[in-house]
Amino acid sequence: MDYQDILVNLKKKIYHPIYFLMGEESYFIDQITDYISKNVLTEAEKSFNQHILYGKDTDVNTIITHARRFPMMANHQVIVVKEAQNIKKIEELETYVKAPLKSTILVINYKYKSIDKRKSFAKQLAKSNVLFESKKIYDNKLPAWINGYLSAHNYSITPQASAMMAEYLGTDLSKVSNELNKLIITLPEGTKIAPDHIEKNIGISKDYNIFELQNALSQRNVLKSNQIINYFAANPSSNPITRTISSLYYYFMKILTYHFLPDKSPNAVASSLQVAPYFVRGYIDAAKIYNPKKLVAIMGILREYDMKSKGFGNVSSSAADLQKELIYKILH
């Protein structure tokens, strides 16, 4: 059962005795937990029937004791166990999992790691309860996730704006959703969000960002590239060299991949490079400027400066100087 299926069932009041929510991405775990906490019981019922336990302060026996109690003047009781990854021998909960109390909804937040699905405990959970693994979203899937989130709130976003947010905010969905909510609160419903909106409300420069740097480099626009990297150097906390190197590595790797695609039609390129069709033209144009030999050399330059940024072979250059040197070498 995936995230959307779980929420659909919850909204239909189809409840399971146990929700074991695990995995690296905390956003989906928090969303499911919050929905259950806010909607299963009325405010009056919560006083006696909703309890929160913390992994550092509890154990399996305590959880089972709470779970086997009957609700008071309500159809269900809700027990949320937060930080359950800190509970020792959590697999001993299997005795309760085999025969859970149907009037109890036990929500277990097991964040940042997962239990072994091959073992008996996981198999028992999967039989008649919800065993959900919340996986980290891939970088290339983030713009689509942003589009979907905004669409659900009756907003849309341009490809450039979506790419800006994806590049600068990374794949922490809690952080991304918080920034999107700022836009939703500020802008009228139905707005098509553009780079100007993001610059004004979130603080990401629409002219000096990694997306614009890639565009400048793809055209070998020396002036624009240097303007952007000088801005990065002057604002290192917002533009760390590690992110610059990582973003450029994946960007140039996609250009290199393009050279060897058997099918160079726009749709095939978008699918192979895992980019939105809007961006395909940029990769095609960049491939005309950077041949495979140059791209291989750029890969080497990026690896060199990745090592230097971590202190290997770098005697005295600052991160700002390294960024400037990196761009100079890519362009020459």
Short mmCIF file of C-alpha atoms in Angstrom, two decimals:
data_model
loop_
_atom_site.label_atom_id
_atom_site.label_comp_id
_atom_site.label_asym_id
_atom_site.label_seq_id
_atom_site.Cartn_x
_atom_site.Cartn_y
_atom_site.Cartn_z
CA MET A 1 0.00 0.00 0.00
CA ASP A 2 1.47 3.35 -1.03
CA TYR A 3 1.08 6.79 0.53
CA GLN A 4 -1.93 7.85 -1.53
CA ASP A 5 -3.74 4.54 -0.93
CA ILE A 6 -3.26 4.92 2.82
CA LEU A 7 -4.67 8.45 2.82
CA VAL A 8 -7.62 7.48 0.62
CA ASN A 9 -8.56 4.68 3.02
CA LEU A 10 -8.16 6.92 6.04
CA LYS A 11 -10.46 9.52 4.51
CA LYS A 12 -13.02 6.75 3.93
CA LYS A 13 -12.61 5.79 7.62
CA ILE A 14 -11.11 2.43 6.67
CA TYR A 15 -8.74 1.88 9.57
CA HIS A 16 -6.13 -0.78 10.31
CA PRO A 17 -5.04 -1.83 13.80
CA ILE A 18 -1.36 -1.04 13.17
CA TYR A 19 0.42 1.48 10.96
CA PHE A 20 4.14 0.72 10.94
CA LEU A 21 5.64 3.69 9.10
CA MET A 22 9.35 3.38 8.34
CA GLY A 23 12.00 4.73 6.00
CA GLU A 24 14.38 7.57 5.18
CA GLU A 25 11.83 10.18 4.09
CA SER A 26 10.10 11.56 7.18
CA TYR A 27 7.61 13.71 5.24
CA PHE A 28 5.19 10.90 4.32
CA ILE A 29 5.46 9.36 7.79
CA ASP A 30 4.57 12.70 9.37
CA GLN A 31 1.68 13.31 6.98
CA ILE A 32 0.04 9.96 7.68
CA THR A 33 0.59 10.30 11.43
CA ASP A 34 -0.80 13.85 11.49
CA TYR A 35 -3.90 12.81 9.57
CA ILE A 36 -4.65 9.98 11.99
CA SER A 37 -3.94 12.18 15.02
CA LYS A 38 -6.21 14.98 13.81
CA ASN A 39 -9.10 13.08 12.22
CA VAL A 40 -9.83 9.67 13.76
CA LEU A 41 -11.09 10.98 17.10
CA THR A 42 -13.14 14.03 17.97
CA GLU A 43 -11.59 16.65 20.24
CA ALA A 44 -13.69 15.35 23.14
CA GLU A 45 -12.60 11.75 22.53
CA LYS A 46 -8.88 12.62 22.35
CA SER A 47 -8.62 13.46 26.06
CA PHE A 48 -9.00 9.83 27.13
CA ASN A 49 -8.21 7.93 23.94
CA GLN A 50 -5.21 9.49 22.22
CA HIS A 51 -1.73 8.89 23.62
CA ILE A 52 1.79 9.70 22.41
CA LEU A 53 4.79 7.60 23.43
CA TYR A 54 8.46 8.25 22.63
CA GLY A 55 10.95 5.58 21.71
CA LYS A 56 13.63 6.82 24.10
CA ASP A 57 11.23 6.67 27.04
CA THR A 58 9.27 3.49 26.35
CA ASP A 59 9.65 -0.20 25.52
CA VAL A 60 7.72 -2.94 23.77
CA ASN A 61 5.87 -4.10 26.91
CA THR A 62 4.64 -0.58 27.64
CA ILE A 63 3.39 -0.19 24.07
CA ILE A 64 1.52 -3.51 24.27
CA THR A 65 -0.03 -2.57 27.61
CA HIS A 66 -1.37 0.69 26.14
CA ALA A 67 -2.52 -1.00 22.94
CA ARG A 68 -4.56 -3.64 24.79
CA ARG A 69 -6.66 -1.12 26.65
CA PHE A 70 -10.19 -0.49 25.44
CA PRO A 71 -11.32 2.99 24.44
CA MET A 72 -13.46 5.10 26.76
CA MET A 73 -16.72 6.38 25.25
CA ALA A 74 -15.32 6.10 21.72
CA ASN A 75 -15.01 3.50 19.00
CA HIS A 76 -11.21 3.72 18.88
CA GLN A 77 -8.17 4.72 20.82
CA VAL A 78 -5.12 6.10 18.97
CA ILE A 79 -1.60 5.43 20.18
CA VAL A 80 1.28 7.14 18.38
CA VAL A 81 4.81 5.91 19.04
CA LYS A 82 7.33 8.51 17.89
CA GLU A 83 11.08 7.88 17.48
CA ALA A 84 10.37 4.14 17.50
CA GLN A 85 13.74 3.50 15.85
CA ASN A 86 15.21 3.98 19.34
CA ILE A 87 13.26 1.08 20.85
CA LYS A 88 15.36 -1.97 21.58
CA LYS A 89 14.12 -5.30 20.21
CA ILE A 90 11.08 -3.77 18.55
CA GLU A 91 10.53 -7.09 16.79
CA GLU A 92 9.21 -8.41 20.11
CA LEU A 93 6.08 -6.45 19.29
CA GLU A 94 5.24 -9.39 17.01
CA THR A 95 3.21 -11.06 19.78
CA TYR A 96 0.78 -8.13 19.66
CA VAL A 97 0.93 -7.86 15.86
CA LYS A 98 -0.42 -11.42 15.57
CA ALA A 99 -3.56 -10.52 17.54
CA PRO A 100 -4.04 -6.73 17.69
CA LEU A 101 -7.02 -5.13 19.38
CA LYS A 102 -9.31 -3.88 16.61
CA SER A 103 -10.44 -0.87 18.62
CA THR A 104 -6.83 0.34 18.88
CA ILE A 105 -5.07 2.23 16.10
CA LEU A 106 -1.36 1.89 16.82
CA VAL A 107 0.87 4.22 14.76
CA ILE A 108 4.58 3.52 14.90
CA ASN A 109 7.02 6.11 13.51
CA TYR A 110 10.23 4.23 12.68
CA LYS A 111 12.15 6.98 10.91
CA TYR A 112 15.37 7.10 8.89
CA LYS A 113 15.77 3.33 8.59
CA SER A 114 13.71 0.23 7.87
CA ILE A 115 13.14 -3.18 9.38
CA ASP A 116 14.14 -6.30 7.45
CA LYS A 117 11.14 -7.23 5.29
CA ARG A 118 12.38 -10.81 5.04
CA LYS A 119 11.90 -11.47 8.74
CA SER A 120 8.80 -12.78 10.48
CA PHE A 121 8.00 -9.49 12.20
CA ALA A 122 7.70 -7.60 8.91
CA LYS A 123 5.72 -10.40 7.27
CA GLN A 124 3.25 -10.43 10.15
CA LEU A 125 2.84 -6.65 9.90
CA ALA A 126 2.13 -6.87 6.19
CA LYS A 127 -0.63 -9.48 6.58
CA SER A 128 -3.50 -7.42 7.98
CA ASN A 129 -1.92 -4.12 8.96
CA VAL A 130 -0.09 -1.32 7.15
CA LEU A 131 3.65 -1.70 6.65
CA PHE A 132 4.72 1.41 4.78
CA GLU A 133 8.24 2.26 3.65
CA SER A 134 8.80 5.95 3.01
CA LYS A 135 11.63 6.21 0.50
CA LYS A 136 13.70 9.25 -0.40
CA ILE A 137 12.55 10.87 -3.62
CA TYR A 138 15.05 10.90 -6.48
CA ASP A 139 16.41 14.29 -7.60
CA ASN A 140 14.92 13.92 -11.07
CA LYS A 141 11.46 13.21 -9.62
CA LEU A 142 11.38 16.31 -7.40
CA PRO A 143 10.12 18.85 -10.01
CA ALA A 144 7.16 16.56 -10.79
CA TRP A 145 6.46 16.23 -7.06
CA ILE A 146 6.50 20.03 -6.72
CA ASN A 147 4.09 20.31 -9.66
CA GLY A 148 1.76 17.75 -8.09
CA TYR A 149 1.83 19.40 -4.67
CA LEU A 150 0.94 22.79 -6.12
CA SER A 151 -1.69 21.34 -8.44
CA ALA A 152 -3.45 19.76 -5.44
CA HIS A 153 -3.73 23.29 -3.99
CA ASN A 154 -4.92 24.83 -7.29
CA TYR A 155 -1.60 26.40 -8.27
CA SER A 156 0.80 25.73 -11.13
CA ILE A 157 4.48 26.47 -11.69
CA THR A 158 6.76 27.14 -14.65
CA PRO A 159 9.49 24.61 -15.47
CA GLN A 160 12.21 27.16 -14.65
CA ALA A 161 10.71 27.92 -11.25
CA SER A 162 10.27 24.24 -10.45
CA ALA A 163 13.89 23.55 -11.42
CA MET A 164 15.11 26.45 -9.27
CA MET A 165 13.34 25.11 -6.20
CA ALA A 166 14.46 21.54 -6.83
CA GLU A 167 18.10 22.56 -7.20
CA TYR A 168 18.22 24.82 -4.15
CA LEU A 169 16.00 23.02 -1.67
CA GLY A 170 17.09 19.45 -2.34
CA THR A 171 14.99 16.36 -1.70
CA ASP A 172 13.97 17.01 1.92
CA LEU A 173 10.22 17.07 1.26
CA SER A 174 9.38 18.63 4.61
CA LYS A 175 11.60 21.59 3.71
CA VAL A 176 10.23 21.78 0.16
CA SER A 177 6.59 21.64 1.32
CA ASN A 178 7.23 24.38 3.89
CA GLU A 179 8.57 26.68 1.18
CA LEU A 180 5.70 25.82 -1.16
CA ASN A 181 3.25 26.61 1.60
CA LYS A 182 4.78 30.10 1.87
CA LEU A 183 3.91 30.64 -1.78
CA ILE A 184 0.42 29.20 -1.32
CA ILE A 185 -0.28 31.49 1.65
CA THR A 186 1.11 34.58 -0.11
CA LEU A 187 -0.15 34.23 -3.68
CA PRO A 188 -3.76 34.18 -4.92
CA GLU A 189 -5.22 30.76 -5.72
CA GLY A 190 -4.71 29.83 -9.36
CA THR A 191 -1.37 31.68 -9.69
CA LYS A 192 1.19 30.24 -12.07
CA ILE A 193 4.34 30.49 -9.99
CA ALA A 194 7.33 31.96 -11.82
CA PRO A 195 10.97 32.66 -10.84
CA ASP A 196 9.98 36.21 -9.78
CA HIS A 197 7.58 34.79 -7.18
CA ILE A 198 10.26 32.50 -5.80
CA GLU A 199 12.85 35.27 -5.58
CA LYS A 200 10.43 37.58 -3.76
CA ASN A 201 8.90 35.07 -1.35
CA ILE A 202 11.59 32.44 -0.80
CA GLY A 203 14.79 34.37 -1.45
CA ILE A 204 16.31 32.32 -4.27
CA SER A 205 17.77 34.68 -6.87
CA LYS A 206 16.09 34.26 -10.25
CA ASP A 207 19.20 35.49 -12.06
CA TYR A 208 22.02 34.03 -9.96
CA ASN A 209 21.30 30.38 -9.32
CA ILE A 210 22.70 27.02 -10.39
CA PHE A 211 20.06 26.66 -13.09
CA GLU A 212 21.13 29.95 -14.71
CA LEU A 213 24.79 28.96 -14.32
CA GLN A 214 24.12 25.79 -16.27
CA ASN A 215 22.40 27.82 -18.98
CA ALA A 216 25.34 30.23 -19.19
CA LEU A 217 27.88 27.42 -19.35
CA SER A 218 25.83 25.57 -21.97
CA GLN A 219 26.21 28.61 -24.23
CA ARG A 220 29.82 29.24 -23.16
CA ASN A 221 28.70 32.68 -22.06
CA VAL A 222 31.85 33.70 -20.19
CA LEU A 223 30.51 37.03 -18.88
CA LYS A 224 27.28 35.59 -17.49
CA SER A 225 29.04 32.53 -16.04
CA ASN A 226 31.52 34.72 -14.21
CA GLN A 227 28.80 37.05 -12.92
CA ILE A 228 26.94 34.11 -11.42
CA ILE A 229 29.99 32.42 -9.91
CA ASN A 230 31.10 35.74 -8.40
CA TYR A 231 27.65 36.00 -6.81
CA PHE A 232 28.07 32.44 -5.48
CA ALA A 233 31.49 33.35 -4.08
CA ALA A 234 30.03 36.38 -2.31
CA ASN A 235 27.17 34.29 -0.86
CA PRO A 236 28.86 31.00 0.10
CA SER A 237 26.30 29.91 2.70
CA SER A 238 23.53 29.95 0.10
CA ASN A 239 25.74 28.59 -2.68
CA PRO A 240 28.15 26.00 -1.25
CA ILE A 241 30.79 24.65 -3.60
CA THR A 242 29.73 21.06 -2.93
CA ARG A 243 26.28 21.77 -4.36
CA THR A 244 27.74 23.60 -7.34
CA ILE A 245 30.03 20.67 -8.17
CA SER A 246 27.31 18.06 -7.69
CA SER A 247 24.79 19.93 -9.85
CA LEU A 248 27.30 20.58 -12.63
CA TYR A 249 28.48 16.97 -12.59
CA TYR A 250 24.97 15.64 -13.23
CA TYR A 251 24.31 18.36 -15.77
CA PHE A 252 27.38 17.65 -17.89
CA MET A 253 26.92 13.90 -17.50
CA LYS A 254 23.50 14.28 -19.13
CA ILE A 255 25.05 16.18 -22.03
CA LEU A 256 27.61 13.39 -22.42
CA THR A 257 24.83 10.80 -22.32
CA TYR A 258 22.95 12.70 -25.03
CA HIS A 259 25.85 12.27 -27.46
CA PHE A 260 25.46 8.49 -27.35
CA LEU A 261 21.67 8.19 -27.44
CA PRO A 262 20.50 6.09 -30.38
CA ASP A 263 17.23 8.02 -30.55
CA LYS A 264 17.62 11.80 -30.34
CA SER A 265 13.97 12.72 -30.80
CA PRO A 266 12.79 15.19 -28.11
CA ASN A 267 10.54 12.69 -26.30
CA ALA A 268 13.22 10.00 -26.29
CA VAL A 269 15.82 12.47 -25.01
CA ALA A 270 13.51 13.66 -22.22
CA SER A 271 12.88 10.06 -21.18
CA SER A 272 16.52 8.98 -21.36
CA LEU A 273 17.89 12.02 -19.53
CA GLN A 274 14.95 12.06 -17.12
CA VAL A 275 14.24 15.74 -17.65
CA ALA A 276 11.09 17.65 -18.51
CA PRO A 277 10.56 18.07 -22.29
CA TYR A 278 10.88 21.83 -21.82
CA PHE A 279 14.61 21.44 -21.06
CA VAL A 280 15.53 19.14 -23.97
CA ARG A 281 16.37 22.00 -26.34
CA GLY A 282 18.99 23.26 -23.89
CA TYR A 283 20.76 19.89 -23.77
CA ILE A 284 20.72 19.61 -27.56
CA ASP A 285 22.27 23.07 -27.92
CA ALA A 286 24.86 22.36 -25.20
CA ALA A 287 25.89 19.14 -26.96
CA LYS A 288 26.78 21.19 -30.05
CA ILE A 289 29.26 23.20 -27.98
CA TYR A 290 30.69 20.42 -25.79
CA ASN A 291 31.92 17.35 -27.62
CA PRO A 292 32.47 14.03 -25.77
CA LYS A 293 36.22 14.65 -25.38
CA LYS A 294 35.64 18.02 -23.70
CA LEU A 295 32.89 16.57 -21.50
CA VAL A 296 35.17 13.79 -20.27
CA ALA A 297 37.75 16.44 -19.43
CA ILE A 298 35.08 18.41 -17.52
CA MET A 299 34.21 15.29 -15.51
CA GLY A 300 37.86 15.13 -14.51
CA ILE A 301 37.92 18.82 -13.56
CA LEU A 302 34.82 18.41 -11.40
CA ARG A 303 36.32 15.40 -9.60
CA GLU A 304 39.55 17.36 -9.05
CA TYR A 305 37.71 20.29 -7.46
CA ASP A 306 35.49 18.00 -5.44
CA MET A 307 38.66 16.63 -3.84
CA LYS A 308 40.10 20.12 -3.38
CA SER A 309 36.90 21.31 -1.71
CA LYS A 310 37.41 18.51 0.82
CA GLY A 311 41.00 19.55 1.51
CA PHE A 312 42.90 17.13 -0.73
CA GLY A 313 45.64 18.83 -2.72
CA ASN A 314 44.39 22.26 -1.73
CA VAL A 315 46.96 24.29 0.18
CA SER A 316 45.32 27.65 0.71
CA SER A 317 42.51 28.38 -1.76
CA SER A 318 39.17 29.39 -0.24
CA ALA A 319 35.88 27.84 -1.36
CA ALA A 320 35.11 31.08 -3.22
CA ASP A 321 38.41 30.93 -5.13
CA LEU A 322 37.88 27.26 -5.92
CA GLN A 323 34.48 27.99 -7.44
CA LYS A 324 35.99 30.68 -9.67
CA GLU A 325 38.88 28.42 -10.72
CA LEU A 326 36.45 25.61 -11.49
CA ILE A 327 34.35 27.70 -13.85
CA TYR A 328 37.46 29.11 -15.53
CA LYS A 329 38.73 25.60 -16.28
CA ILE A 330 35.37 24.43 -17.59
CA LEU A 331 35.17 27.37 -19.99
CA HIS A 332 38.77 27.14 -21.28
#
